[in-house]
Amino acid sequence: MNTHKLLLALDQQISTLTKEIEPLADNPVPQLRFDRQLFSSYGTRLRDYHAEVERNLLAIKQLVAEQRTERVAFLAEKLVSQIAALQRELATQSLRRQESQFTPPPEDVYHKLAEHQDYERRLLSMIQDRESLLITQTHLSERQRLQKELAALEGRLSRCRQSLSRLERQIERREQGL
């Protein structure tokens, strides 16, 4: 296929895509829909990704004028992949609407983090209490009971700290927009 026909075909696909995207162009998406290697846009609307497609088409036309055929081939392949990705996204919009109807509201991660920090504080306090009782205890059976309680509390504290770490990573990812 010669370059002129390629540019015409890409122009046609992009104009069709423009018409299909227009009704949904400004709807924000709650999470990333496309791979970072495919799109460099960080926008949250389909319009942002469509604008990148149009910029790439202009770049291809410029490269054709400069007769840089290897770069044209690479960018044309990427552009075709971007167009296909946007078409797939448009095709799944009805499914995404249904999906959002059935998903529960997002949980308040900060509230959960505060709860887990409170659990950690209380568990540490309980462990200190049991350890001080263990030191003063002289009866073997009572010492064994306190040691079992301590082991159980330390296990709970370990799980609590794992949950805290998980929540902190989740908050970090959310704040970074991932």
Short mmCIF file of C-alpha atoms in Angstrom, two decimals, residues 2-163:
data_model
loop_
_atom_site.label_atom_id
_atom_site.label_comp_id
_atom_site.label_asym_id
_atom_site.label_seq_id
_atom_site.Cartn_x
_atom_site.Cartn_y
_atom_site.Cartn_z
CA ASN A 2 1.51 3.33 -0.93
CA THR A 3 1.82 6.17 1.54
CA HIS A 4 -0.97 8.28 0.07
CA LYS A 5 -3.49 5.42 0.36
CA LEU A 6 -2.31 4.73 3.92
CA LEU A 7 -2.90 8.35 4.91
CA LEU A 8 -6.36 8.33 3.32
CA ALA A 9 -7.30 5.11 5.14
CA LEU A 10 -6.07 6.49 8.46
CA ASP A 11 -7.93 9.77 7.88
CA GLN A 12 -11.15 7.84 7.21
CA GLN A 13 -10.77 5.67 10.30
CA ILE A 14 -10.06 8.67 12.50
CA SER A 15 -13.02 10.65 11.16
CA THR A 16 -15.30 7.65 11.83
CA LEU A 17 -13.78 7.31 15.30
CA THR A 18 -14.37 11.02 15.94
CA LYS A 19 -18.09 10.62 15.23
CA GLU A 20 -18.33 7.55 17.49
CA ILE A 21 -16.41 9.12 20.37
CA GLU A 22 -18.16 12.51 20.36
CA PRO A 23 -21.14 11.52 22.59
CA LEU A 24 -18.81 9.97 25.18
CA ALA A 25 -15.73 12.17 24.71
CA ASP A 26 -16.02 14.09 27.97
CA ASN A 27 -17.09 11.26 30.24
CA PRO A 28 -14.32 10.68 32.78
CA VAL A 29 -13.05 7.14 33.23
CA PRO A 30 -12.44 6.04 36.84
CA GLN A 31 -9.29 4.09 36.04
CA LEU A 32 -6.71 3.74 33.34
CA ARG A 33 -8.08 1.96 30.28
CA PHE A 34 -4.98 1.82 28.10
CA ASP A 35 -1.43 0.62 28.41
CA ARG A 36 1.20 3.33 28.93
CA GLN A 37 3.17 2.04 25.94
CA LEU A 38 0.17 2.55 23.69
CA PHE A 39 -0.91 6.01 24.83
CA SER A 40 1.22 8.64 26.50
CA SER A 41 -1.88 10.59 27.60
CA TYR A 42 -2.67 10.71 31.28
CA GLY A 43 -6.15 12.11 30.76
CA THR A 44 -9.31 10.67 32.20
CA ARG A 45 -11.52 11.31 29.18
CA LEU A 46 -11.74 9.59 25.81
CA ARG A 47 -11.27 13.01 24.23
CA ASP A 48 -7.70 13.10 25.62
CA TYR A 49 -6.82 9.82 23.94
CA HIS A 50 -8.53 10.82 20.71
CA ALA A 51 -6.47 14.04 20.66
CA GLU A 52 -3.30 11.95 20.88
CA VAL A 53 -4.47 9.87 17.90
CA GLU A 54 -4.98 13.06 15.88
CA ARG A 55 -1.55 14.38 16.91
CA ASN A 56 0.02 11.12 15.77
CA LEU A 57 -1.70 11.40 12.39
CA LEU A 58 -0.30 14.91 11.97
CA ALA A 59 3.14 13.61 12.96
CA ILE A 60 2.88 10.87 10.32
CA LYS A 61 1.99 13.43 7.65
CA GLN A 62 5.00 15.48 8.68
CA LEU A 63 7.28 12.42 8.55
CA VAL A 64 5.96 11.55 5.08
CA ALA A 65 6.84 15.05 3.92
CA GLU A 66 10.34 14.55 5.34
CA GLN A 67 10.53 11.11 3.66
CA ARG A 68 11.40 9.27 6.87
CA THR A 69 9.81 5.97 5.88
CA GLU A 70 11.02 3.83 8.80
CA ARG A 71 9.60 6.26 11.32
CA VAL A 72 6.35 6.50 9.30
CA ALA A 73 5.95 2.73 9.40
CA PHE A 74 6.51 2.60 13.16
CA LEU A 75 4.15 5.47 13.96
CA ALA A 76 1.49 4.18 11.54
CA GLU A 77 1.54 0.80 13.27
CA LYS A 78 1.18 2.48 16.65
CA LEU A 79 -1.64 4.68 15.35
CA VAL A 80 -3.55 1.66 14.03
CA SER A 81 -3.19 0.01 17.46
CA GLN A 82 -4.45 3.17 19.17
CA ILE A 83 -7.47 3.38 16.88
CA ALA A 84 -8.27 -0.29 17.51
CA ALA A 85 -7.97 0.25 21.28
CA LEU A 86 -10.35 3.19 21.18
CA GLN A 87 -12.81 1.21 19.05
CA ARG A 88 -12.71 -1.64 21.58
CA GLU A 89 -13.29 0.84 24.38
CA LEU A 90 -16.31 2.26 22.57
CA ALA A 91 -17.65 -1.24 21.97
CA THR A 92 -17.51 -2.03 25.70
CA GLN A 93 -19.20 1.16 26.95
CA SER A 94 -22.57 -0.53 27.49
CA LEU A 95 -20.86 -3.28 29.49
CA ARG A 96 -18.99 -0.72 31.57
CA ARG A 97 -22.26 1.08 32.39
CA GLN A 98 -23.79 -2.23 33.52
CA GLU A 99 -20.65 -3.01 35.52
CA SER A 100 -20.79 0.33 37.31
CA GLN A 101 -24.44 -0.27 38.27
CA PHE A 102 -23.50 -3.44 40.13
CA THR A 103 -20.25 -2.35 41.75
CA PRO A 104 -20.58 -1.24 45.34
CA PRO A 105 -19.53 2.32 46.18
CA PRO A 106 -15.79 2.63 46.72
CA GLU A 107 -14.80 2.07 50.30
CA ASP A 108 -13.23 4.86 52.26
CA VAL A 109 -9.66 3.62 52.40
CA TYR A 110 -8.58 6.40 54.75
CA HIS A 111 -11.28 5.41 57.24
CA LYS A 112 -10.18 1.78 57.03
CA LEU A 113 -6.56 2.86 57.56
CA ALA A 114 -7.53 4.81 60.69
CA GLU A 115 -9.47 1.79 62.01
CA HIS A 116 -6.52 -0.52 61.46
CA GLN A 117 -4.15 1.93 63.14
CA ASP A 118 -6.50 1.94 66.13
CA TYR A 119 -6.55 -1.89 66.13
CA GLU A 120 -2.76 -1.91 66.07
CA ARG A 121 -2.57 0.51 69.00
CA ARG A 122 -5.04 -1.56 71.06
CA LEU A 123 -3.26 -4.83 70.25
CA LEU A 124 0.09 -3.35 71.31
CA SER A 125 -1.51 -2.21 74.57
CA MET A 126 -2.99 -5.67 75.19
CA ILE A 127 0.39 -7.31 74.49
CA GLN A 128 2.10 -5.00 76.97
CA ASP A 129 -0.54 -5.81 79.60
CA ARG A 130 -0.12 -9.57 79.10
CA GLU A 131 3.67 -9.31 79.19
CA SER A 132 3.60 -7.38 82.48
CA LEU A 133 1.18 -9.97 83.93
CA LEU A 134 3.43 -12.79 82.71
CA ILE A 135 6.44 -11.34 84.52
CA THR A 136 4.59 -11.23 87.85
CA GLN A 137 2.86 -14.60 87.48
CA THR A 138 4.21 -17.54 89.50
CA HIS A 139 1.68 -20.27 88.69
CA LEU A 140 2.71 -22.46 85.76
CA SER A 141 -0.81 -22.93 84.38
CA GLU A 142 -1.46 -19.18 84.50
CA ARG A 143 1.88 -18.47 82.79
CA GLN A 144 1.04 -20.96 80.02
CA ARG A 145 -2.38 -19.34 79.51
CA LEU A 146 -0.80 -15.88 79.26
CA GLN A 147 1.82 -17.18 76.82
CA LYS A 148 -0.94 -18.62 74.60
CA GLU A 149 -2.79 -15.30 74.75
CA LEU A 150 0.42 -13.46 73.87
CA ALA A 151 1.04 -15.74 70.88
CA ALA A 152 -2.52 -15.18 69.64
CA LEU A 153 -2.25 -11.41 70.12
CA GLU A 154 1.07 -11.30 68.27
CA GLY A 155 -0.48 -13.24 65.39
CA ARG A 156 -3.36 -10.76 65.25
CA LEU A 157 -0.87 -7.87 65.37
CA SER A 158 1.08 -9.37 62.47
CA ARG A 159 -2.07 -9.70 60.35
CA CYS A 160 -3.11 -6.17 61.32
CA ARG A 161 0.25 -4.78 60.19
CA GLN A 162 -0.01 -6.67 56.90
CA SER A 163 -3.42 -5.07 56.33
#
